Coordinates of C-alpha atoms and ligand atoms in Angstrom, one line a residue:
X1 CA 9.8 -26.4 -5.7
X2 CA 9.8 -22.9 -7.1
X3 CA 8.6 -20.2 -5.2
X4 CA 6.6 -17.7 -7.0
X5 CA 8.7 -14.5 -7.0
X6 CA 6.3 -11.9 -4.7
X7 CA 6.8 -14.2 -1.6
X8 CA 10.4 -12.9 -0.9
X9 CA 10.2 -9.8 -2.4
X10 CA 10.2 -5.9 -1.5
X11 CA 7.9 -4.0 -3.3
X12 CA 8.5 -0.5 -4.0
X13 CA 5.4 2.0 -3.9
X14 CA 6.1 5.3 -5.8
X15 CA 3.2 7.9 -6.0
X16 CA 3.6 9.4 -9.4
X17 CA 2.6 13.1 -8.3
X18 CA 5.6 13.2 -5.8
X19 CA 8.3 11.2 -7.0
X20 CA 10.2 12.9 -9.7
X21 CA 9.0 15.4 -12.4
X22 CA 10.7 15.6 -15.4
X23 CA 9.5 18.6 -17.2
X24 CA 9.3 21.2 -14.6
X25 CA 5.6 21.3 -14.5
X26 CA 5.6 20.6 -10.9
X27 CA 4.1 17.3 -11.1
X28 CA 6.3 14.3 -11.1
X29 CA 5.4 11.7 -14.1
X30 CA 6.4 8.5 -15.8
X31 CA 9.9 10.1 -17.4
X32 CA 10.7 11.1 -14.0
X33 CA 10.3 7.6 -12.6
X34 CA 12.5 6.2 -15.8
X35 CA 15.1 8.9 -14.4
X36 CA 14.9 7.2 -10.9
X37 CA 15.4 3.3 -12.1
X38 CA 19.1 3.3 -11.3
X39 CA 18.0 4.5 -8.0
X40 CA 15.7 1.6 -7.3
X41 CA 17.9 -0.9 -8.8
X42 CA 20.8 0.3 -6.4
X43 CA 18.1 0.3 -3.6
X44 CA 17.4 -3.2 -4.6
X45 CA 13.7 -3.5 -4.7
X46 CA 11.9 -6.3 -7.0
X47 CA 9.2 -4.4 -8.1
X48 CA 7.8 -1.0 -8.2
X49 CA 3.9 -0.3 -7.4
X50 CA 2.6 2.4 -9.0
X51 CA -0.7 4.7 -7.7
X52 CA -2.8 5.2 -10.7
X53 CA -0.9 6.4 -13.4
X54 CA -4.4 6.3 -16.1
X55 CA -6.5 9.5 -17.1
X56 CA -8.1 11.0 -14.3
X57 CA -9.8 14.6 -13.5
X58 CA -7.5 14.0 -10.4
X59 CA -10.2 14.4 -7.8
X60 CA -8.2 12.2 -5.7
X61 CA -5.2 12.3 -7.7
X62 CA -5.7 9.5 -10.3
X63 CA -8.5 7.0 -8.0
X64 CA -10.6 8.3 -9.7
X65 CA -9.6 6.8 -13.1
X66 CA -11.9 8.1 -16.9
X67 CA -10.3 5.8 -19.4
X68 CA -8.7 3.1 -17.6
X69 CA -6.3 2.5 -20.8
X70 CA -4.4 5.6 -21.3
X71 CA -2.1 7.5 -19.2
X72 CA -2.9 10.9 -18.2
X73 CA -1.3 13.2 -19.5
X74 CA 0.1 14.8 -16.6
X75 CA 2.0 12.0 -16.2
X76 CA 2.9 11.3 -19.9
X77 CA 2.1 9.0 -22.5
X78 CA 1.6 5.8 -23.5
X79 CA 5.1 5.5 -25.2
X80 CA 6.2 6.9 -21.5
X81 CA 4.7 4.2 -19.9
X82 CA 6.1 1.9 -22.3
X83 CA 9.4 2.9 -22.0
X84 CA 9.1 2.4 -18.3
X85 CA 8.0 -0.9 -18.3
X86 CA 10.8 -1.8 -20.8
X87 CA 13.8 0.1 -19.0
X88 CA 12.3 -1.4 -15.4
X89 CA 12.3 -4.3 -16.8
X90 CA 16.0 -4.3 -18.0
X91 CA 17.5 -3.1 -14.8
X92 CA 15.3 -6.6 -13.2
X93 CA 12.7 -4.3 -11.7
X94 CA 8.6 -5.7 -12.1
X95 CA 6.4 -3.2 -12.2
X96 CA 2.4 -3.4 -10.6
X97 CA 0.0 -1.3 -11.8
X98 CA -2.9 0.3 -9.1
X99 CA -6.2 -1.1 -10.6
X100 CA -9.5 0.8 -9.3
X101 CA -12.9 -0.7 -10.4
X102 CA -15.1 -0.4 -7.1
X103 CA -15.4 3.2 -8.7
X104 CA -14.5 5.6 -12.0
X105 CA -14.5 9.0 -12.2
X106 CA -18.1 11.1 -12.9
X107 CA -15.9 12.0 -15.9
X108 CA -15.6 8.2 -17.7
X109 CA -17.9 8.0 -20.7
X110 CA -19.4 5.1 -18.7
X111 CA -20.6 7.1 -16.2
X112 CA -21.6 10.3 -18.2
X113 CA -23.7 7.6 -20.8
X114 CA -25.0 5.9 -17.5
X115 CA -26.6 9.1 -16.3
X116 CA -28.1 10.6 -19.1
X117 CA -31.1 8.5 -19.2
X118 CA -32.7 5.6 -17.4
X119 CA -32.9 3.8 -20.6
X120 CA -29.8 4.1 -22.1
X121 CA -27.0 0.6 -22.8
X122 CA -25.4 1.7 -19.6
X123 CA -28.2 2.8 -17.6
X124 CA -27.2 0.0 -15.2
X125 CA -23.6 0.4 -15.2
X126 CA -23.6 2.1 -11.7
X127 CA -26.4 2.2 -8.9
X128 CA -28.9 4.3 -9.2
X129 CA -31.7 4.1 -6.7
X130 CA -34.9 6.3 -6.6
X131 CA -35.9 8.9 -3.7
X132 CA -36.6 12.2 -3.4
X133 CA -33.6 15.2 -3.2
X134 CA -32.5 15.4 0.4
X135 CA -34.0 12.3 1.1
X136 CA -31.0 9.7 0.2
X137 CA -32.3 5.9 -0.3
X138 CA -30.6 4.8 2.9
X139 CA -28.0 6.3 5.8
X140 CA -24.7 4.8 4.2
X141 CA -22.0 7.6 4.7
X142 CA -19.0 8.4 2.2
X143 CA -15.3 7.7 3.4
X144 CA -14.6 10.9 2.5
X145 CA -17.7 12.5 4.7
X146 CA -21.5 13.4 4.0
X147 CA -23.9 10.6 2.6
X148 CA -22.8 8.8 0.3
X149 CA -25.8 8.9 -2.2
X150 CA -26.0 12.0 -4.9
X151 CA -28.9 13.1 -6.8
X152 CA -28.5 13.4 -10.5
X153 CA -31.2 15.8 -12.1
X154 CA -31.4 14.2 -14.9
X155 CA -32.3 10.7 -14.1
X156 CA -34.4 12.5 -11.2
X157 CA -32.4 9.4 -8.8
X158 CA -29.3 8.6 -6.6
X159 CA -26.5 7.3 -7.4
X160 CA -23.8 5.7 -4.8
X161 CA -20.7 6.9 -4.0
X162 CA -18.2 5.6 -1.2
X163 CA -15.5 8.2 -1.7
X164 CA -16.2 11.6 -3.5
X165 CA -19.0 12.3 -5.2
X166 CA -17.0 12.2 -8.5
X167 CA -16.6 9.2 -7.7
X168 CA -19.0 6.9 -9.1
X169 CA -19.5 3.1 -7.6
X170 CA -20.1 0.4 -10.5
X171 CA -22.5 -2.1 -11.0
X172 CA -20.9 -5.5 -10.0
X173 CA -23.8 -7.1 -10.7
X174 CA -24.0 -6.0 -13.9
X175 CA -22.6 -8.6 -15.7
X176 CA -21.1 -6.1 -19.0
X177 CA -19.5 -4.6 -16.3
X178 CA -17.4 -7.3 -15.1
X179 CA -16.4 -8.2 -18.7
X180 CA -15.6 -4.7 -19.3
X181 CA -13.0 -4.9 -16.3
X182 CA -11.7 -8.2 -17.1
X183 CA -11.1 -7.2 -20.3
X184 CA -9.0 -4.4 -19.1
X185 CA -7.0 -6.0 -17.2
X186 CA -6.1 -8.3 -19.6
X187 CA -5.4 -5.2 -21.7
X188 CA -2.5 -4.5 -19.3
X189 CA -1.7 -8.1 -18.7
X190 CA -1.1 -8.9 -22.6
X191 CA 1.2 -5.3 -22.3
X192 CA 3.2 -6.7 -20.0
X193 CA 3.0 -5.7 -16.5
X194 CA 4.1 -8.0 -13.6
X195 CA 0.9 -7.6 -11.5
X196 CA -1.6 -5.3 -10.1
X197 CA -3.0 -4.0 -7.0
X198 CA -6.5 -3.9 -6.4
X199 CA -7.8 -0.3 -4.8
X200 CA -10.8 -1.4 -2.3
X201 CA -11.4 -4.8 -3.5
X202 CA -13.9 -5.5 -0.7
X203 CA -16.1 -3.1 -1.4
X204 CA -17.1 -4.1 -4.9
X205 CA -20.6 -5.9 -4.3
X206 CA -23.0 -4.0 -2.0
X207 CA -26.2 -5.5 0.1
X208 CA -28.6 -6.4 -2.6
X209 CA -31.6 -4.8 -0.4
X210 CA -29.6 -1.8 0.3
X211 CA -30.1 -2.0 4.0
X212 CA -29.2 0.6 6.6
X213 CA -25.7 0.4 8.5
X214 CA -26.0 -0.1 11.6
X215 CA -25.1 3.0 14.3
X216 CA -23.3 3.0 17.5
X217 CA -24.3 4.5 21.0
X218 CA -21.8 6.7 20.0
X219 CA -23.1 7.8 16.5
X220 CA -20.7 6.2 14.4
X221 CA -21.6 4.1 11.7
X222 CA -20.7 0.7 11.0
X223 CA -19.8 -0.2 7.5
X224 CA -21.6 -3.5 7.6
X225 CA -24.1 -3.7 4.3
X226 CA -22.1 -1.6 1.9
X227 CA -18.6 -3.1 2.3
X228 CA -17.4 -6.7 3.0
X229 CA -20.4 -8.6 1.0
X230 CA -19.2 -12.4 0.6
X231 CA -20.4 -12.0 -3.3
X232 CA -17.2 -9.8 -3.8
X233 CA -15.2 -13.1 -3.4
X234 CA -16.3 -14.2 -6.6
X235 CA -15.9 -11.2 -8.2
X236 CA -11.6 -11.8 -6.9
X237 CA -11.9 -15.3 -8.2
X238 CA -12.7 -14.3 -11.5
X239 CA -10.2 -12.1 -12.0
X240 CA -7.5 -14.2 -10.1
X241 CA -8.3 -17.1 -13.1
X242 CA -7.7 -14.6 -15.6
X243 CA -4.3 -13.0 -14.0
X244 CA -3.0 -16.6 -13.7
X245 CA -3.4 -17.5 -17.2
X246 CA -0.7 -15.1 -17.4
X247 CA 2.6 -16.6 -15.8
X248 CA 4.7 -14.6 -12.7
X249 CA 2.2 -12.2 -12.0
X250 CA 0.9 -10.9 -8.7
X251 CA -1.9 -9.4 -7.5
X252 CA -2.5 -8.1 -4.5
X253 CA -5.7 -6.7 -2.4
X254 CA -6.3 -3.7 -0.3
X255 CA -8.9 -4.8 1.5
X256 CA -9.9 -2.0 4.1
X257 CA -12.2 -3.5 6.6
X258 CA -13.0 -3.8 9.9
X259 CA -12.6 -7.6 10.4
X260 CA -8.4 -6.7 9.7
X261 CA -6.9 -10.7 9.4
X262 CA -9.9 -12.3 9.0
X263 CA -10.7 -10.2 6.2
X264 CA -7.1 -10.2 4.6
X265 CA -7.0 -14.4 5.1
X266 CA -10.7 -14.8 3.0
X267 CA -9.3 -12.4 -0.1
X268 CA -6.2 -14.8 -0.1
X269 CA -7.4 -18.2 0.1
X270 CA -6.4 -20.8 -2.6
X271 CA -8.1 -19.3 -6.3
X272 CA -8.5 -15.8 -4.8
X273 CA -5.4 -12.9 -4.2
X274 CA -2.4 -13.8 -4.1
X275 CA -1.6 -11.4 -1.4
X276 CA -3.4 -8.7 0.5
X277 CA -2.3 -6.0 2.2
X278 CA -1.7 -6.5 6.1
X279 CA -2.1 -3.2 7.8
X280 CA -2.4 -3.6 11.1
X281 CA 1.7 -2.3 12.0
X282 CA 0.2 1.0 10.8
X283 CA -2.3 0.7 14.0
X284 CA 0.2 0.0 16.5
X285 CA -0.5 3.0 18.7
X286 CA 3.1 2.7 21.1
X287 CA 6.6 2.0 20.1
X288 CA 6.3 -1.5 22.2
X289 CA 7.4 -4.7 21.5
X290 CA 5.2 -6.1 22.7
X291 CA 2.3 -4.7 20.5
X292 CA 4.5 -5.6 17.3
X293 CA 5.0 -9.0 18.9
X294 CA 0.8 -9.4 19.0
X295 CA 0.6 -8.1 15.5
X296 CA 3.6 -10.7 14.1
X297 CA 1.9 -13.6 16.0
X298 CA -1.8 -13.1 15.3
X299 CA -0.4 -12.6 11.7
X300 CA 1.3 -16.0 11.6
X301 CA -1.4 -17.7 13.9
X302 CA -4.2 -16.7 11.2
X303 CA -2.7 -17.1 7.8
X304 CA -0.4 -20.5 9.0
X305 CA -0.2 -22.2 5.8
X306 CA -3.5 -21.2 3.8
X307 CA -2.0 -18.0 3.0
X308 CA 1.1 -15.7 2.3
X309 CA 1.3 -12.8 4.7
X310 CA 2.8 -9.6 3.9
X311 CA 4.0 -6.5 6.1
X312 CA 3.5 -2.6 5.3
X313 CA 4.9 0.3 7.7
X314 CA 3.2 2.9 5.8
X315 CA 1.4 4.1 2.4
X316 CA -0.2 7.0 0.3
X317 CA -3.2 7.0 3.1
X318 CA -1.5 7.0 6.3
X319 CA 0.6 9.1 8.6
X320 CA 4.6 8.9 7.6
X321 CA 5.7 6.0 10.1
X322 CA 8.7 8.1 11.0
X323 CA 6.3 10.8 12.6
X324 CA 3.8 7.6 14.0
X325 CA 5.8 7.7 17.2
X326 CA 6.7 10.7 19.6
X327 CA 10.4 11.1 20.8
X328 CA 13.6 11.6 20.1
X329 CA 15.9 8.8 17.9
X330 CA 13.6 8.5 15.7
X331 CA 15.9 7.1 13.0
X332 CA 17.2 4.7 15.3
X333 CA 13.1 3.8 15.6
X334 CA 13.1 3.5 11.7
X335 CA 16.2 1.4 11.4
X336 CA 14.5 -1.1 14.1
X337 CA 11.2 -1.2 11.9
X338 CA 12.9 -1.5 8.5
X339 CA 15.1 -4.9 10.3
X340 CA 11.8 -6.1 11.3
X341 CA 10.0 -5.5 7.8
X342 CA 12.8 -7.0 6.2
X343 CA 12.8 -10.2 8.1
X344 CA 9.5 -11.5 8.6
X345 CA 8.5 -14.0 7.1
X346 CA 6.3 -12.3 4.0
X347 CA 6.1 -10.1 1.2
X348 CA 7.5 -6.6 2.4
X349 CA 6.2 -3.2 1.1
X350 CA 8.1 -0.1 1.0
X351 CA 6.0 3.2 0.5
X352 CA 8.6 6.2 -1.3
X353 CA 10.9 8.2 1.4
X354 CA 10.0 5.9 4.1
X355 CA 13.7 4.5 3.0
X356 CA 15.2 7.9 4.3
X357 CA 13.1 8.7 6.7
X358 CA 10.9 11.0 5.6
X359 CA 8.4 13.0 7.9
X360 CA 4.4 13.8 7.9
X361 CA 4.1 17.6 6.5
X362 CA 1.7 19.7 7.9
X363 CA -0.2 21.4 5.1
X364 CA -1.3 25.2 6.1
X365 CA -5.5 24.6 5.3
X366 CA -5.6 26.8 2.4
X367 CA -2.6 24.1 0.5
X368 CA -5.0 21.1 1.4
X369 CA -5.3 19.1 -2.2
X370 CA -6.8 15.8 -0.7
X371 CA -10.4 15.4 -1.0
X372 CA -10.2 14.0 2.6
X373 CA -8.8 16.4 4.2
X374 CA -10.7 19.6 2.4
X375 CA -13.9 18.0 3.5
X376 CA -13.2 16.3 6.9
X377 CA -11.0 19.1 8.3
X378 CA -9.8 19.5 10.7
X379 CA -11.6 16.2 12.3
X380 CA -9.1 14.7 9.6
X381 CA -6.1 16.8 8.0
X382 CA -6.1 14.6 4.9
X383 CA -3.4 12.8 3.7
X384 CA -1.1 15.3 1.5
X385 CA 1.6 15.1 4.9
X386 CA 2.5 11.8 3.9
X387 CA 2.2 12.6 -0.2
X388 CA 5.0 15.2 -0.6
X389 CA 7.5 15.4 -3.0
X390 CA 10.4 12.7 -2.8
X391 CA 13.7 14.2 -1.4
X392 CA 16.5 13.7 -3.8
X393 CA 19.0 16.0 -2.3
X394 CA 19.0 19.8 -0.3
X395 CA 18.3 22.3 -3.2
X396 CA 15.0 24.5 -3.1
X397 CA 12.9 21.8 -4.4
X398 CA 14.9 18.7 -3.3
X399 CA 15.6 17.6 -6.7
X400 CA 12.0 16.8 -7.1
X401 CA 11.2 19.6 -9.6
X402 CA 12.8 22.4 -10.9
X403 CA 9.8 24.6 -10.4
X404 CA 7.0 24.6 -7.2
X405 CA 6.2 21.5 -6.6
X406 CA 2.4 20.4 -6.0
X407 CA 2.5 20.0 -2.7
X408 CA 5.3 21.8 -0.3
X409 CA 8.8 20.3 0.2
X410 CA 9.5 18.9 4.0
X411 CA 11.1 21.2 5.8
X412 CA 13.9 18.5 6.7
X413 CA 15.2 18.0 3.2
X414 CA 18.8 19.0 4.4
X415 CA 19.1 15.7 6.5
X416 CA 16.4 14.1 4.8
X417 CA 17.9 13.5 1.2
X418 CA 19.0 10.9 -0.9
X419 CA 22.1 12.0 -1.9
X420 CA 23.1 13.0 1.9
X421 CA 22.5 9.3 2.8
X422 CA 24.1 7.9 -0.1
X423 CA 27.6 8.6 1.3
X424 CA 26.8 8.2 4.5
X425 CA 27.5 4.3 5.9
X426 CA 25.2 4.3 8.7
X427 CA 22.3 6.4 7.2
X428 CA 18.2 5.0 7.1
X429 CA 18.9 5.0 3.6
X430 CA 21.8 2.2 3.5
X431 CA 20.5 0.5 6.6
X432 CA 17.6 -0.7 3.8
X433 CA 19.9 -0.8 1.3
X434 CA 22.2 -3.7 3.1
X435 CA 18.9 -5.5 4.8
X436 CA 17.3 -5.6 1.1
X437 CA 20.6 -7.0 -0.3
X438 CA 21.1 -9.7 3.0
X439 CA 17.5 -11.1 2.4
X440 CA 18.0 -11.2 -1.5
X441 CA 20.8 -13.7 -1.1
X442 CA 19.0 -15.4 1.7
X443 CA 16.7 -18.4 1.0
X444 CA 16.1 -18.0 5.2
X445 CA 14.4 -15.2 5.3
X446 CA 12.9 -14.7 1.9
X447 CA 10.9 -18.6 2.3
X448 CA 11.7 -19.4 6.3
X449 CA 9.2 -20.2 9.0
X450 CA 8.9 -17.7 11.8
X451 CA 9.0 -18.9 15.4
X452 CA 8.2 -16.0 17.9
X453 CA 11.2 -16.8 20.8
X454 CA 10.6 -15.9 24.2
X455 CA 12.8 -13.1 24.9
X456 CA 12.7 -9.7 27.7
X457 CA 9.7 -7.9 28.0
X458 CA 10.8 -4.9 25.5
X459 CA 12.6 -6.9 23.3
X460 CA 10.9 -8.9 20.2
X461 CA 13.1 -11.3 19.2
X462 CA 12.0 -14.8 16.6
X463 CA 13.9 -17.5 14.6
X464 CA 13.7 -18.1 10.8
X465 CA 14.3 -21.6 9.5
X466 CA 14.8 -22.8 6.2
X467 CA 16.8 -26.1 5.7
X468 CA 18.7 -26.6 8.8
X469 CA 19.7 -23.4 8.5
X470 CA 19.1 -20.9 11.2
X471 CA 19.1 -16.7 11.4
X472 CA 18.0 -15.4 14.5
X473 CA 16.2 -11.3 14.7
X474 CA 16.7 -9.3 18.0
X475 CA 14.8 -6.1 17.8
X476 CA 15.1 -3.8 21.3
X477 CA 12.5 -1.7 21.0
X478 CA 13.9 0.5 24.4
X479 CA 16.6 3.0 24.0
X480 CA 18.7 1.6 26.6
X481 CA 21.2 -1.3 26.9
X482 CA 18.9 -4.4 27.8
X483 CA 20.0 -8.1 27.8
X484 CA 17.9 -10.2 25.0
X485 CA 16.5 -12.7 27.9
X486 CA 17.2 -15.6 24.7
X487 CA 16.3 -19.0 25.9
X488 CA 18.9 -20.0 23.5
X489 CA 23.0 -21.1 24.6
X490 CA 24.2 -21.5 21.1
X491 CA 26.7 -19.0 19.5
X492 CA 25.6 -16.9 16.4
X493 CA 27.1 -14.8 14.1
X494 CA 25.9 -10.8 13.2
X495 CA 24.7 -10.7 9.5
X496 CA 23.2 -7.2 10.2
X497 CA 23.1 -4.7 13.2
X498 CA 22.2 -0.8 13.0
X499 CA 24.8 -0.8 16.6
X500 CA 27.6 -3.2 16.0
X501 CA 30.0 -4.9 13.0
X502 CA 28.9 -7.4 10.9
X503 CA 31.2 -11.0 11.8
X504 CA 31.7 -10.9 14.9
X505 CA 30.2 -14.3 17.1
X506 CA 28.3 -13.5 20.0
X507 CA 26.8 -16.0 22.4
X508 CA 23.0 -15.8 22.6
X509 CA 22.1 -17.1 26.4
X510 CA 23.7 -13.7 27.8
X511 CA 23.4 -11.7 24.8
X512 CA 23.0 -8.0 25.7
X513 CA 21.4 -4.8 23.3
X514 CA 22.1 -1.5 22.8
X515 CA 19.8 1.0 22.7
X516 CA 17.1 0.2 20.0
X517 CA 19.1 -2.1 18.6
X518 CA 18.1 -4.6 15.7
X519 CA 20.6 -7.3 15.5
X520 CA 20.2 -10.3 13.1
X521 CA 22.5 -13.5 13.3
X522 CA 23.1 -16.7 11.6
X523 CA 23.0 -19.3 14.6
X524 CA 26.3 -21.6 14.0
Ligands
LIG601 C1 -8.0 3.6 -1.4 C2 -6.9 4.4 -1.9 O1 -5.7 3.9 -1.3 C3 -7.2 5.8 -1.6 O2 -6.1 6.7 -1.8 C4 -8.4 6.3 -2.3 O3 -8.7 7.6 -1.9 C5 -9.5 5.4 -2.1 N1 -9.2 4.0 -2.2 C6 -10.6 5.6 -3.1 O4 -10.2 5.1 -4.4
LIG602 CA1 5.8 16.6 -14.6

């Protein structure tokens, strides 16, 4: 049988704006990320993700997209993109591209025709509901704070919007618009590209009456009638017929709800996503085995056989997973993680710099770019910490740019460089490098079952298994010497260890750890 190519593989995530910029505007682009293929390819990833890369007014830095089939030009051109695809593709790299139709921009000519009238073709194209200024049609809130409804003077209505306010929510029911966005993504499938990843693709239907959420003693709203509505699964298993008409390609979900597996199984099932993200590691609120252990087993408890799962330690939304944890060793931490991301059994996603460690900034308010954070702050700082430029080596701008970059540099770029952990053997940086190249030539833990062993309390320890062969993971999540507490007496050899040599046999019934160790061994 051949396995579909996503299943073993380590996806990449770059976000255009902070990987590499090219022509010293600041703003890293397309030719920047050609410049950084060797890179990847030495890094071993299968693919490269890409946040939106198409014409944008950059609101939220390209999700909110006004012509969904060209490239802005702060990132480049069209020819730029092609080139990309072409030289990524050479070098063995796929490339995703971030698709985002819950929403456009207020800037797409859809939206701008949609709003000039009630009568026009697209009058329909988005939701428009009628009421009265200051009095919204119902008390759904934006993500990104306030209510989520905007009055338009010239339509004298609302329209909905579950981000900013220039960011427009389409029509699903429409049924123009759905062929408008299956047309585009066949625009990009017929161009080439390995697969895409679908930005909210549970929100896409609303409740058809437009009910109220739902509020808790404690004032908080619960997103229950305007995300999560079961119609959206047919809106996914249109679009998955298309994408498989085209062979090898992926697609993937982010599907940011409250109901967490449950929610990730239904967008996966047979006919619908192929995977979607899971990102409950990104929750765990301790450094604990045991809470990894809970995540790993509900994971493989829910999705069993009816679904692929996949594993992501951090992304363009979240807090760096570096600076997730307090205390000190936090590479050792990282080094732990990245074993345990690499060895499950599922698709593993790396987000840019989380490969050398790289830390949460904190942006100074007045250097706030996210929408989030300029309107929830302080409640929420936004997300730029985790967004800044990639760290290529020590110099002023850490090889990102020549000029100021967009968003500050860490701080940490001395250690916290590419070219600094090149040459060094035990660096973050080649600790990924060696895992990505030992599960590449492994059949084990690309395709294995997983079987959660019984091990001591702050050790999480399981077995892969794939043709009578056997590789067994040992992660000690304490930084002290612990013994394993394996239930196991055979003898196994180390494949991979951030604490001792690859070769040597060990015996696993008294096997003992060192300090946040993350040992994995073939069992003879
Ligand atoms: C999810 C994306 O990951 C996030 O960055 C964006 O702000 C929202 N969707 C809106 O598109
Ligand atoms: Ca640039």
């Amino acid at each position: 049988m051949k396995y579909p190519w996503w299943k073993g593989a380590v996806i990449y995530q770059v976000y255009p704006r902070s990987f590499h910029d090219s022509n010293d505007d600041g703003i890293g682009d397309l030719k920047g990320i050609v410049e950084k293929l060797d890179y990847l390819r030495w890094l071993g990833v299968d693919a490269v993700w890409l946040s939106p890369i198409f014409k944008s007014p950059m609101v939220d830095f390209g999700y909110d997209v006004s012509d969904y089939r060209d490239i802005d030009p702060v990132f480049g051109t069209m020819d730029d993109f092609d080139l990309l695809l072409e030289e990524a593709h050479k070098r063995g790299i796929k490339v995703i591209l971030d698709q985002v139709y819950n929403h456009t921009s207020d800037q797409h000519p859809w939206f701008l025709e949609s709003k000039s009238s009630r009568t026009n073709p697209k009058a329909d194209w988005y939701i428009w509901m009628d009421g009265e200024p200051g009095k919204p049609p119902n008390n759904w809130r934006s993500f990104f704070g306030g209510s989520a409804w905007e009055w338009c003077e010239e339509r004298k209505q609302y329209y909905l919007h579950l981000f900013a306010k220039e960011q427009p929510d389409l029509n699903w029911r429409n049924p123009q618009v759905r062929e408008a966005i299956l047309e585009t993504i066949e625009f990009w499938l017929q161009k080439g590209v390995d697969g895409f990843r679908f930005d909210v693709v549970n929100m896409f239907y609303k409740d058809a009456w437009f009910r109220d959420n739902p509020i808790g003693e404690d004032g908080q709203q619960y997103n229950v009638f305007n995300i999560d509505r079961p119609e959206t699964l047919l809106a996914v298993e249109e679009i998955q017929e298309l994408v498989e008409r085209y062979p090898d390609r992926v697609t993937i979900g982010e599907v940011a709800s409250p109901m967490g597996f449950y929610a990730y199984l239904e967008y996966t099932k047979p006919g619908r996503l192929n995977l979607a993200f899971n990102f409950e590691f990104m929750h765990v609120p301790e450094f604990k085995a045991s809470l990894f252990r809970k995540m790993v087993e509900d994971t493989e408890r829910i999705f069993e056989d009816l679904s692929w799962p996949c594993y992501v330690l951090g992304n363009h939304d979240t807090r760096r997973v570096r600076s997730r944890y307090d205390g000190e060793n936090s590479i050792e931490r990282c080094k732990l993680l990245a074993t345990m991301l690499l060895t499950l059994r599922g698709t593993a996603f790396i987000y840019y710099g989380e490969e050398i460690g790289m830390e949460e900034a904190v942006i100074p308010y007045g250097e706030i770019q996210d929408p989030e954070g300029k309107n929830l702050w302080p409640e929420k700082p936004g997300r730029d910490g985790c967004r800044t430029p990639m760290q290529w080596d020590d110099s002023q701008y850490a090889g990102f740019s020549r000029v100021k970059p967009w968003l500050p540099v860490n701080e940490n770029k001395r250690e916290v460089n590419v070219a600094h952990q090149e040459s060094d053997p035990n660096s973050l940086l080649n600790h990924y490098r060696s895992l990505i190249e030992l599960r590449k030539d492994s059949d084990v833990l690309k395709w294995g079952k997983l079987q959660v062993l019984e091990s001591s309390q702050d050790v999480f320890a399981y077995l892969r298994s794939w043709r009578g062969k056997r590789i067994v993971v040992v992660l000690n999540f304490l930084g002290e010497t612990t013994s394993a507490g394996l239930q196991l007496s055979e003898k196994a050899q180390v494949l991979h260890s951030n604490r001792r040599q690859p070769g040597k046999v060990c015996s696993l019934h008294d096997l003992k750890l060192h300090p946040y160790e993350a040992l994995v061994m073939e069992v003879e």
